Coordinates of N, CA, C and O in Angstrom, one line a residue:
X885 N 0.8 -1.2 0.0 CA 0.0 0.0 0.0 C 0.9 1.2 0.0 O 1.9 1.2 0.6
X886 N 0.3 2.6 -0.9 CA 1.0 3.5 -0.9 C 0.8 4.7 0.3 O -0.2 5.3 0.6
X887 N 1.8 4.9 0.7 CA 1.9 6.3 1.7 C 0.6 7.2 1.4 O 0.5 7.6 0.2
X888 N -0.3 7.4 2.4 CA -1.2 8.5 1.9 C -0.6 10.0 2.0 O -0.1 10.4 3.0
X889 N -0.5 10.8 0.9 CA 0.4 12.1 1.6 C -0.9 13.0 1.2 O -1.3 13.7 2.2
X890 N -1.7 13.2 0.2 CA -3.0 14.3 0.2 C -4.0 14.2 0.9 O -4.6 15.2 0.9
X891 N -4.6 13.2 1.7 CA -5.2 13.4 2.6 C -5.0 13.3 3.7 O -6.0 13.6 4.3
X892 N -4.1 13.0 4.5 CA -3.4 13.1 5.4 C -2.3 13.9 6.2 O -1.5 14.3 5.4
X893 N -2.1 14.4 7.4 CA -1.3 15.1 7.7 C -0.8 15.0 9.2 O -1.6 15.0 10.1
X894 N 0.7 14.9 9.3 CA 1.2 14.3 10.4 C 1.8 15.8 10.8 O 2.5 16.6 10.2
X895 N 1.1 16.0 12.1 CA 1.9 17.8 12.7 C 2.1 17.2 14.6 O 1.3 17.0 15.4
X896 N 3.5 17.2 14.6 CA 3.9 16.9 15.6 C 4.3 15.4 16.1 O 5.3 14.8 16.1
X897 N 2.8 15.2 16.4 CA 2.6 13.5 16.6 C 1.5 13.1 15.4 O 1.6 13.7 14.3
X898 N 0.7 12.2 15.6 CA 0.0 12.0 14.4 C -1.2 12.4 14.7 O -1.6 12.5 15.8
X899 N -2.0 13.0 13.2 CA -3.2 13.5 13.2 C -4.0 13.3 11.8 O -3.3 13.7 10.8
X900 N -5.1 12.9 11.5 CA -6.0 13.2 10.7 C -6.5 14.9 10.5 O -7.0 15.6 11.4
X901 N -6.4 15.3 9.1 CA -7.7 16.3 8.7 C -7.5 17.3 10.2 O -8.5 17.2 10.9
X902 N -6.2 18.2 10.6 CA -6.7 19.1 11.3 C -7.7 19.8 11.6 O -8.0 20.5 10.6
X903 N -8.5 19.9 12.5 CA -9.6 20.9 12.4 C -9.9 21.3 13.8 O -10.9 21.9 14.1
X904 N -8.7 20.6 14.9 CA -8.9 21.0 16.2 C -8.0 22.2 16.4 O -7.1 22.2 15.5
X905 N -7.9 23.3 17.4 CA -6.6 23.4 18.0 C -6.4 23.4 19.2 O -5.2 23.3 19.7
X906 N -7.3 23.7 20.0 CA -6.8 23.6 21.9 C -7.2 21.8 21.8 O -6.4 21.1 22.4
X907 N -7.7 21.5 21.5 CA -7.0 19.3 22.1 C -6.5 19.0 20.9 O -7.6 18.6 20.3
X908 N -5.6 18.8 20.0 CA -4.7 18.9 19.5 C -3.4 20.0 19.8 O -2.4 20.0 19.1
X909 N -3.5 20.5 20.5 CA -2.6 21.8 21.2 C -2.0 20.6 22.5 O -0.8 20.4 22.9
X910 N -3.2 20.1 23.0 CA -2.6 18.8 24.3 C -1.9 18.0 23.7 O -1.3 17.6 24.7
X911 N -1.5 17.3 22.6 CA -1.3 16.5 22.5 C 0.7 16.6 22.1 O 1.5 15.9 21.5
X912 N 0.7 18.0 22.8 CA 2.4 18.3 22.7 C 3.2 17.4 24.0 O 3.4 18.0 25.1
X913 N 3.4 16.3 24.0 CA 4.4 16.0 25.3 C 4.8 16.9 26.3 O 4.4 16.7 27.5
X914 N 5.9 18.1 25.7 CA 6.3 19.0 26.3 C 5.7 20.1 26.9 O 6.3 20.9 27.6
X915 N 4.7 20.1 26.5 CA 3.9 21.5 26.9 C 3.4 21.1 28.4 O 2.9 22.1 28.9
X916 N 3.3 20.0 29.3 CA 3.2 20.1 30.6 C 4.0 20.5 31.1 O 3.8 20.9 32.3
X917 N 5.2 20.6 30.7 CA 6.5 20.8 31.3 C 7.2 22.0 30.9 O 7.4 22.2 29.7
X918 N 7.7 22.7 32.0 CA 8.1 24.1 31.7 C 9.4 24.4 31.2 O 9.7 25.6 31.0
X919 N 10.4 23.4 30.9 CA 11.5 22.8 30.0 C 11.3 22.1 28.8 O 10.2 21.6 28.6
X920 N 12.1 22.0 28.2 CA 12.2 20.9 26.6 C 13.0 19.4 27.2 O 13.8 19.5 28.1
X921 N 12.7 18.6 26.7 CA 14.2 17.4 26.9 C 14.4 16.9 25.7 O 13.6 16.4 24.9
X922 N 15.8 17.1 25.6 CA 16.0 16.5 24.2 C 16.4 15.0 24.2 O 17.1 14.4 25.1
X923 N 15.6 14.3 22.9 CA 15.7 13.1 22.9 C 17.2 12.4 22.9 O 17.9 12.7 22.0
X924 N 17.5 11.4 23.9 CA 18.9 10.3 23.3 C 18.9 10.1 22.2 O 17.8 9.5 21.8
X925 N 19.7 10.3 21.4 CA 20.7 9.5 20.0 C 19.9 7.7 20.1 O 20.0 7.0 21.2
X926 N 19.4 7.3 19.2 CA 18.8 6.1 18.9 C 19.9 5.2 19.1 O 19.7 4.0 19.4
X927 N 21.1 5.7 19.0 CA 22.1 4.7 19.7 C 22.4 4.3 20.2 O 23.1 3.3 20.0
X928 N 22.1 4.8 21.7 CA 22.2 4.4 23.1 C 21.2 3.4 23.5 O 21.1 2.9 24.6
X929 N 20.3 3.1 22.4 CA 19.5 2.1 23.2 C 19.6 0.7 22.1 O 20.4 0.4 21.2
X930 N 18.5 0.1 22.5 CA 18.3 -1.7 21.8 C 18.3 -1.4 20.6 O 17.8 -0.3 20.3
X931 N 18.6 -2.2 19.6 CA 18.1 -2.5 18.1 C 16.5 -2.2 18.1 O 15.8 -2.5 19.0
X932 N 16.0 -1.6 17.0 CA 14.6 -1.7 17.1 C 14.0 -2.9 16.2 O 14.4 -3.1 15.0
X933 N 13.2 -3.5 16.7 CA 12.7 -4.7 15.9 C 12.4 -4.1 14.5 O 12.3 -2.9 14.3
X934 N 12.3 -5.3 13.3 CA 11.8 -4.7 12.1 C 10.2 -4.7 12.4 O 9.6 -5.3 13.3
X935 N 9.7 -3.7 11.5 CA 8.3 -3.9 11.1 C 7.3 -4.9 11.4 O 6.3 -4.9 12.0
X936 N 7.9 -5.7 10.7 CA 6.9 -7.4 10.8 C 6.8 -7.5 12.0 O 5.6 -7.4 12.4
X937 N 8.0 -7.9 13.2 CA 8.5 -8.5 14.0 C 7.6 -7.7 15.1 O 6.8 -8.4 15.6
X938 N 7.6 -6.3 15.5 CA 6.6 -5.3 16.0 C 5.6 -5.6 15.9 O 4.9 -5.9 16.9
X939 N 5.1 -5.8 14.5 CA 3.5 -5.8 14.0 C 3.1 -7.2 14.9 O 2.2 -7.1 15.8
X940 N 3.5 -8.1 14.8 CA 2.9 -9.7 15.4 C 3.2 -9.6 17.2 O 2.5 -10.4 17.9
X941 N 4.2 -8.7 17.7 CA 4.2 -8.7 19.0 C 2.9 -7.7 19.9 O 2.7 -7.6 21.1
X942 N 2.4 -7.3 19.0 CA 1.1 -6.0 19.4 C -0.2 -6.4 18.9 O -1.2 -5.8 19.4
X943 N -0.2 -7.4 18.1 CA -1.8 -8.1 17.5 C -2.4 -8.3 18.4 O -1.8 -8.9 19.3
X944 N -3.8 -8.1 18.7 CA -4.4 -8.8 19.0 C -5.7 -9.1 18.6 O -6.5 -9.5 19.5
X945 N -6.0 -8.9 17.5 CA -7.1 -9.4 16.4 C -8.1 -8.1 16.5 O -8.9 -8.2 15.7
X946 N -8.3 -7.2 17.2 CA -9.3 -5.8 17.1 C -8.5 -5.1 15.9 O -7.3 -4.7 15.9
X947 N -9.2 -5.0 15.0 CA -9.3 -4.4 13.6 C -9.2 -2.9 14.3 O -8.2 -2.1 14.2
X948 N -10.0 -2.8 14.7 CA -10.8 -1.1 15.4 C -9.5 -0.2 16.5 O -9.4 1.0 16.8
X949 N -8.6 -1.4 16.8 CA -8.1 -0.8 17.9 C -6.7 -0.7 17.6 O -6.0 -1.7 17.5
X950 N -6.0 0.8 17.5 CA -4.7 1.3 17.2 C -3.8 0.5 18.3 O -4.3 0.3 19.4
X951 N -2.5 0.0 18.0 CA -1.9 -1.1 18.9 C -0.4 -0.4 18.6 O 0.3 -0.3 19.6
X952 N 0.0 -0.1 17.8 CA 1.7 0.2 17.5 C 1.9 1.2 16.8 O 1.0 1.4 16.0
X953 N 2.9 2.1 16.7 CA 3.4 3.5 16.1 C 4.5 2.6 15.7 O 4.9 1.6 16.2
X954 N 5.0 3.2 14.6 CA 6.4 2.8 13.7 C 7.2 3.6 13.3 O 6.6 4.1 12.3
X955 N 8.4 4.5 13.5 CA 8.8 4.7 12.1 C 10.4 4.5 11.9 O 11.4 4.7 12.6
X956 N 10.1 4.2 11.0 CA 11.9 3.2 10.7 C 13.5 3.9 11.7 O 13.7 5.1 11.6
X957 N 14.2 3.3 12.3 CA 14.9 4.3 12.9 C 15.2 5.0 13.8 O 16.3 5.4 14.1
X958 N 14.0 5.0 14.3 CA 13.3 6.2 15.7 C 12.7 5.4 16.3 O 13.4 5.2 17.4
X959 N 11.7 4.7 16.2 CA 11.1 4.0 17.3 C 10.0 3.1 17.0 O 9.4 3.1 16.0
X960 N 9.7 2.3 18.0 CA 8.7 0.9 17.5 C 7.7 1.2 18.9 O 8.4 0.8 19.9
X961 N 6.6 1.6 19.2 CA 6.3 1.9 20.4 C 4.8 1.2 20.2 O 4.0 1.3 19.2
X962 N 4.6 0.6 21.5 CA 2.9 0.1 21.8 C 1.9 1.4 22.3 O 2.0 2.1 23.2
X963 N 1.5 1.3 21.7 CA -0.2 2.0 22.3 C -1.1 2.3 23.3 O -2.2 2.2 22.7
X964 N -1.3 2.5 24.4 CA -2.0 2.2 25.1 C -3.3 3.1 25.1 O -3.1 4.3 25.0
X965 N -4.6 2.7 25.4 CA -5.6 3.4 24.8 C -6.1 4.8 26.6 O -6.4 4.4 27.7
X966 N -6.0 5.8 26.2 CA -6.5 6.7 27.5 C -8.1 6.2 28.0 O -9.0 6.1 27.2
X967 N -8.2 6.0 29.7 CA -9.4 5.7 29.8 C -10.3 6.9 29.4 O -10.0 8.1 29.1
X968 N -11.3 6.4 29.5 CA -12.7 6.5 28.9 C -12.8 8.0 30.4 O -12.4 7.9 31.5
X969 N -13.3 9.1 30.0 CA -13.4 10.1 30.8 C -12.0 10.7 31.4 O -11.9 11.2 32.6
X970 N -11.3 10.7 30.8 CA -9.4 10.6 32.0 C -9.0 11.3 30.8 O -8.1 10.6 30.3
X971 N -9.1 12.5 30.0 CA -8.5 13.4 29.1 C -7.1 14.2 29.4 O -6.5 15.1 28.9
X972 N -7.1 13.1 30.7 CA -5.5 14.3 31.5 C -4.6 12.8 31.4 O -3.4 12.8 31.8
X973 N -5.1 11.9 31.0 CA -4.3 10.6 31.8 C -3.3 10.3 30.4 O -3.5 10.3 29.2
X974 N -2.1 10.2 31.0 CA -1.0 9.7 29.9 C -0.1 8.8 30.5 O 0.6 9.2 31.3
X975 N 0.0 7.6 30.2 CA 1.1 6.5 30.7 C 2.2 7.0 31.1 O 2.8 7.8 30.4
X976 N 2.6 6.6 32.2 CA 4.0 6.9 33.0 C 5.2 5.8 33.0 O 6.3 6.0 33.6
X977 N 4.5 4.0 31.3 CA 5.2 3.7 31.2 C 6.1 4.0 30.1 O 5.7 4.5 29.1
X978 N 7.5 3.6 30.2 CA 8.3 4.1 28.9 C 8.2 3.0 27.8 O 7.6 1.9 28.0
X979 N 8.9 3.6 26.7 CA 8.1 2.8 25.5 C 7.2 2.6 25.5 O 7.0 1.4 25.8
X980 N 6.2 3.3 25.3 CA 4.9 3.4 25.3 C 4.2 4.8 24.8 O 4.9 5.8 24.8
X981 N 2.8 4.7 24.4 CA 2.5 6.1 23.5 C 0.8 6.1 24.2 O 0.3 5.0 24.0
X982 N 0.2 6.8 24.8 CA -1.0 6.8 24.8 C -1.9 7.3 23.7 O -1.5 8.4 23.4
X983 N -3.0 6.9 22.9 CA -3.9 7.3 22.4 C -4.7 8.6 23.5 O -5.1 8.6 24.7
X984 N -4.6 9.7 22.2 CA -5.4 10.7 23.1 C -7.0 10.7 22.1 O -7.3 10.9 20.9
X985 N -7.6 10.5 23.5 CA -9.4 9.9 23.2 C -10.2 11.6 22.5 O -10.8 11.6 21.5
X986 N -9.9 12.7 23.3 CA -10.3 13.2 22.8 C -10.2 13.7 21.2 O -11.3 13.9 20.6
X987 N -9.1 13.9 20.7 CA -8.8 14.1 19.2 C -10.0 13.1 18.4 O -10.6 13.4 17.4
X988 N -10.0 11.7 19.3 CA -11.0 11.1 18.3 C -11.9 11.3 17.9 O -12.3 11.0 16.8
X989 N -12.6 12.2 18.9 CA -13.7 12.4 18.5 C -14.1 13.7 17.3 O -15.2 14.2 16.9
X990 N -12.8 13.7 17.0 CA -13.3 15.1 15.7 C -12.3 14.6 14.6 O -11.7 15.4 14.0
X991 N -12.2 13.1 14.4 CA -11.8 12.4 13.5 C -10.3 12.3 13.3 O -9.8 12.0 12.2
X992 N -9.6 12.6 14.5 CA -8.0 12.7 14.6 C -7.6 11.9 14.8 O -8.4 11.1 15.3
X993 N -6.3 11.5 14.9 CA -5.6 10.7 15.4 C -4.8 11.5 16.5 O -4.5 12.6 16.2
X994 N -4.5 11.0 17.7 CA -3.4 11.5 18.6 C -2.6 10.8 19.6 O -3.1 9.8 20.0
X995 N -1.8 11.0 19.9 CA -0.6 10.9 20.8 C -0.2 11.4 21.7 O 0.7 12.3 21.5
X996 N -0.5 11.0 23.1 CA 0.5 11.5 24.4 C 1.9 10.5 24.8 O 2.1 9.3 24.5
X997 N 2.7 11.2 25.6 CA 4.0 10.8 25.8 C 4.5 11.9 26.8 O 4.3 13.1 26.7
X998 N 5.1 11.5 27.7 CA 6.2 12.7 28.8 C 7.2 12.5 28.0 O 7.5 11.4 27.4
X999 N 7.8 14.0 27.9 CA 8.8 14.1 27.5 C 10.1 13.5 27.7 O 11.1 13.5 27.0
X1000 N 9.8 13.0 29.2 CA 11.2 12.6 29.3 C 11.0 10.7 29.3 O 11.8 10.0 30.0
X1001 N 10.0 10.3 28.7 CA 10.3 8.9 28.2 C 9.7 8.7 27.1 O 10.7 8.7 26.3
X1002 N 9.0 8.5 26.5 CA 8.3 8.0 24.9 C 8.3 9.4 23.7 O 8.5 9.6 22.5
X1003 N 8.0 10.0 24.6 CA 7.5 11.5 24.1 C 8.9 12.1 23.5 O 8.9 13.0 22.7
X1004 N 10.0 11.6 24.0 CA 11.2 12.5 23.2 C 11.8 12.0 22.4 O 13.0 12.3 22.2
X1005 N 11.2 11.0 21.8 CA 11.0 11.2 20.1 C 10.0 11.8 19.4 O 10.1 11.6 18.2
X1006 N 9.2 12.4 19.8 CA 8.5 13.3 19.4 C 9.3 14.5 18.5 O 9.1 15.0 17.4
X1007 N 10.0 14.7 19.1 CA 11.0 16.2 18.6 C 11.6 15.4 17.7 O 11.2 16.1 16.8
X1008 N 12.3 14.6 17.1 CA 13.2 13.9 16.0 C 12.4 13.4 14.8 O 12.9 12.9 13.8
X1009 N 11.0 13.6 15.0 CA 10.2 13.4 14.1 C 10.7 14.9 12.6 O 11.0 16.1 12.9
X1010 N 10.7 14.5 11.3 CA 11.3 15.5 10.9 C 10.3 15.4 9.9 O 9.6 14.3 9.7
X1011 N 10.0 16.8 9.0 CA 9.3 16.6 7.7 C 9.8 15.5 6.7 O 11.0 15.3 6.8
X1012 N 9.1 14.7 5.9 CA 9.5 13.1 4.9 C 9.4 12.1 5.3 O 9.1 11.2 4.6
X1013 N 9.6 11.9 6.7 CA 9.2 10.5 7.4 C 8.4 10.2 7.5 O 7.5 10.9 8.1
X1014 N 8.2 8.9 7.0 CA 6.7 7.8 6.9 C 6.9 6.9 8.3 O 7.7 6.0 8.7
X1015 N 5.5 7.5 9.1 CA 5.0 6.6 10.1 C 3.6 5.5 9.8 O 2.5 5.5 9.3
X1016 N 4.4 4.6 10.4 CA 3.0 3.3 10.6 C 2.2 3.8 11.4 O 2.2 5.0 11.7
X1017 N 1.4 3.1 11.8 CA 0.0 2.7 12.6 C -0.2 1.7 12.4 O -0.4 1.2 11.2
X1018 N -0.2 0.8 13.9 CA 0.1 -1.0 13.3 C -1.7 -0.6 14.1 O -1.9 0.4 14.8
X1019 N -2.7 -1.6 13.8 CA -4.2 -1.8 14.3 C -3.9 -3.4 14.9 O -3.2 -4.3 14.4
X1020 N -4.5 -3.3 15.8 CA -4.9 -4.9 16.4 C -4.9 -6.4 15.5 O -4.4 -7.4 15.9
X1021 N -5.5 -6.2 14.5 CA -5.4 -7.3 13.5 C -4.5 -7.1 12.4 O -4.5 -7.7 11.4
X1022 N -3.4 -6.2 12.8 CA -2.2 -6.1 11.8 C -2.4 -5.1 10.5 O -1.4 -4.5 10.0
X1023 N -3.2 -5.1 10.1 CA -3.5 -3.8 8.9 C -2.9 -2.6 9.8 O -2.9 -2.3 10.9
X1024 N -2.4 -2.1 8.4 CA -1.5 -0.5 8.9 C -1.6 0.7 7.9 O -1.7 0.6 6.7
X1025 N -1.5 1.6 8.5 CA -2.0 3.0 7.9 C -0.6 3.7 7.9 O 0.2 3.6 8.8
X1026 N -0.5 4.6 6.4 CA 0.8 5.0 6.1 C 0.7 6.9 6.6 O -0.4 7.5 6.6
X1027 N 1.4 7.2 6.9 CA 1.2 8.9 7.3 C 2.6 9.3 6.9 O 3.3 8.3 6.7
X1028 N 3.1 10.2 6.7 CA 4.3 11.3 6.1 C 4.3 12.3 6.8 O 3.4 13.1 6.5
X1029 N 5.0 12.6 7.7 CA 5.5 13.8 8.4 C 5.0 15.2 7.3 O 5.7 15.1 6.3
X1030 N 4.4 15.9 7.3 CA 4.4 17.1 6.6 C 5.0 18.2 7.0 O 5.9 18.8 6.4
X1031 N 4.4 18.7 8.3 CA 5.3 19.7 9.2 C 5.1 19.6 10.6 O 4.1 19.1 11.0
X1032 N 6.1 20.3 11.5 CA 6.1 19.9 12.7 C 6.0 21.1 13.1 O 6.5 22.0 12.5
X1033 N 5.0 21.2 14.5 CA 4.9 22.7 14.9 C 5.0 22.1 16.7 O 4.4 21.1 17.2
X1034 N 5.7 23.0 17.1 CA 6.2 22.9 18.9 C 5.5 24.0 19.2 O 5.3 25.0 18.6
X1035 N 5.0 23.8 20.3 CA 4.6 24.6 21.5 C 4.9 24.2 22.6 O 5.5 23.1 22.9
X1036 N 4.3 25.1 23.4 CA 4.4 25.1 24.8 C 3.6 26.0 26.1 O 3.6 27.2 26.2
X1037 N 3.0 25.2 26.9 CA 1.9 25.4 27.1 C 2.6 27.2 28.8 O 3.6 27.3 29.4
X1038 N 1.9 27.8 28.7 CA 2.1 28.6 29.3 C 2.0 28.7 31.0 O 2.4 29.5 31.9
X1039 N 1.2 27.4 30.8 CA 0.6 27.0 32.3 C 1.3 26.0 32.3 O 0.9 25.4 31.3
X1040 N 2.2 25.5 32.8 CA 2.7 24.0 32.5 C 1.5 23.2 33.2 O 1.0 22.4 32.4
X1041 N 0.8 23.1 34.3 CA 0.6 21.3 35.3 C -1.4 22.3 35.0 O -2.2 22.2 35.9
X1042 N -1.7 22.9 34.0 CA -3.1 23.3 33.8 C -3.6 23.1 32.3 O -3.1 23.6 31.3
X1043 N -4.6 22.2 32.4 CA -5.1 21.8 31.6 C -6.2 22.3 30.1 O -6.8 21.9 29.1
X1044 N -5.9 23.6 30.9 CA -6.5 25.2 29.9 C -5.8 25.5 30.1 O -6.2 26.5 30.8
X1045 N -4.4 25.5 30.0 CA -3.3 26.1 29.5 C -3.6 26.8 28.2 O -4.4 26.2 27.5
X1046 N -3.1 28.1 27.5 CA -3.1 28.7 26.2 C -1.4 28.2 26.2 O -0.7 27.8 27.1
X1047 N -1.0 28.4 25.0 CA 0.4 27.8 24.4 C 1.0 28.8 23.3 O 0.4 29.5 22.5
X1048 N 2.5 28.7 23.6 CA 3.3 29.6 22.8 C 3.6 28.5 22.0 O 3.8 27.4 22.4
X1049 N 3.6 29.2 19.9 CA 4.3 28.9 19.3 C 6.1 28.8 19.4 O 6.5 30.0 19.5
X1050 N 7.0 28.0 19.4 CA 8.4 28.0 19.9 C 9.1 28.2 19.2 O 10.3 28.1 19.4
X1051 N 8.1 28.7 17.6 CA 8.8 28.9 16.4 C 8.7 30.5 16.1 O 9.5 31.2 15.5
X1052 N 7.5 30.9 16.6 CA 7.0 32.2 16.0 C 6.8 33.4 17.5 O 6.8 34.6 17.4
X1053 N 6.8 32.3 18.7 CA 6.9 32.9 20.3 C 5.2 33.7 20.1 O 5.0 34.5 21.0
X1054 N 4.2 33.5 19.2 CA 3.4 33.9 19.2 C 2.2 32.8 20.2 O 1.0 33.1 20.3

């Protein structure tokens, strides 16, 4: 299957068809935190499994249900889905990505992570890179980095935080 690049669009972490911006604004790692952390060099750590090898360790037959992030290089990370009402909740395990619930519902895709474990590869993400989405029953969705936009939330530990562009300080 071919990379979707026209209808799709990857800004930051992953997203469908922008059309949010304060919960998609959450979905910056760093913006709880009133510092940046820059990610380790992919060198310091384990081999990352290939593709396949990922895809079959994360199945578990739900077609419906997002299970793995890929992108060659950077990182092979499981999924974990945010509970149901808990729009603040993001895993505090490493290697690991939470699905953020609310984006879904306005047809997005999203991504939480602390910065200082899953989340800082977030920043090494660069325009041209093709990320997976492995689903439960192994079908995967292609996405292409388009552009990356940083913020940072002005409130760090508040949840209506408003956010500075880190590009534009606007």
């Amino acid at each position: 299957m071919a990379p979707k690049t026209n209808t799709h669009r990857f800004i930051l972490i992953l997203s469908r068809l922008i059309r949010v911006s304060f919960s998609l604004l959450l979905l910056v790692g760093a913006a709880f935190l009133p510092y940046t952390v820059s990610a380790a060099p992919l060198t310091d750590t384990a081999p990352l499994p290939d593709l396949s090898s990922f895809s079959l360790s994360i199945q578990n037959g739900n077609g419906n249900l997002l299970r793995g992030v890929y992108v060659d290089g950077l990182f092979a990370l499981p999924i974990v889905q945010q509970p149901t009402y808990n729009a603040a909740y993001v895993s505090t395990t490493d290697n690991t990505v939470t699905q953020f619930g609310m984006a879904s519902q306005f047809g997005n895709i999203g991504f939480l992570a602390h910065n200082y474990l899953s989340g800082q590869y977030f920043s090494q993400l660069i325009p041209g890179m093709l990320i997976r989405l492995i689903y439960g029953d192994g079908h995967i969705e292609y996405f292409i980095v388009t552009q990356v936009y940083r913020y940072q939330a002005t409130s760090p530990y508040s949840l209506y935080s408003d956010f500075v562009d880190l590009d534009t300080q606007e």
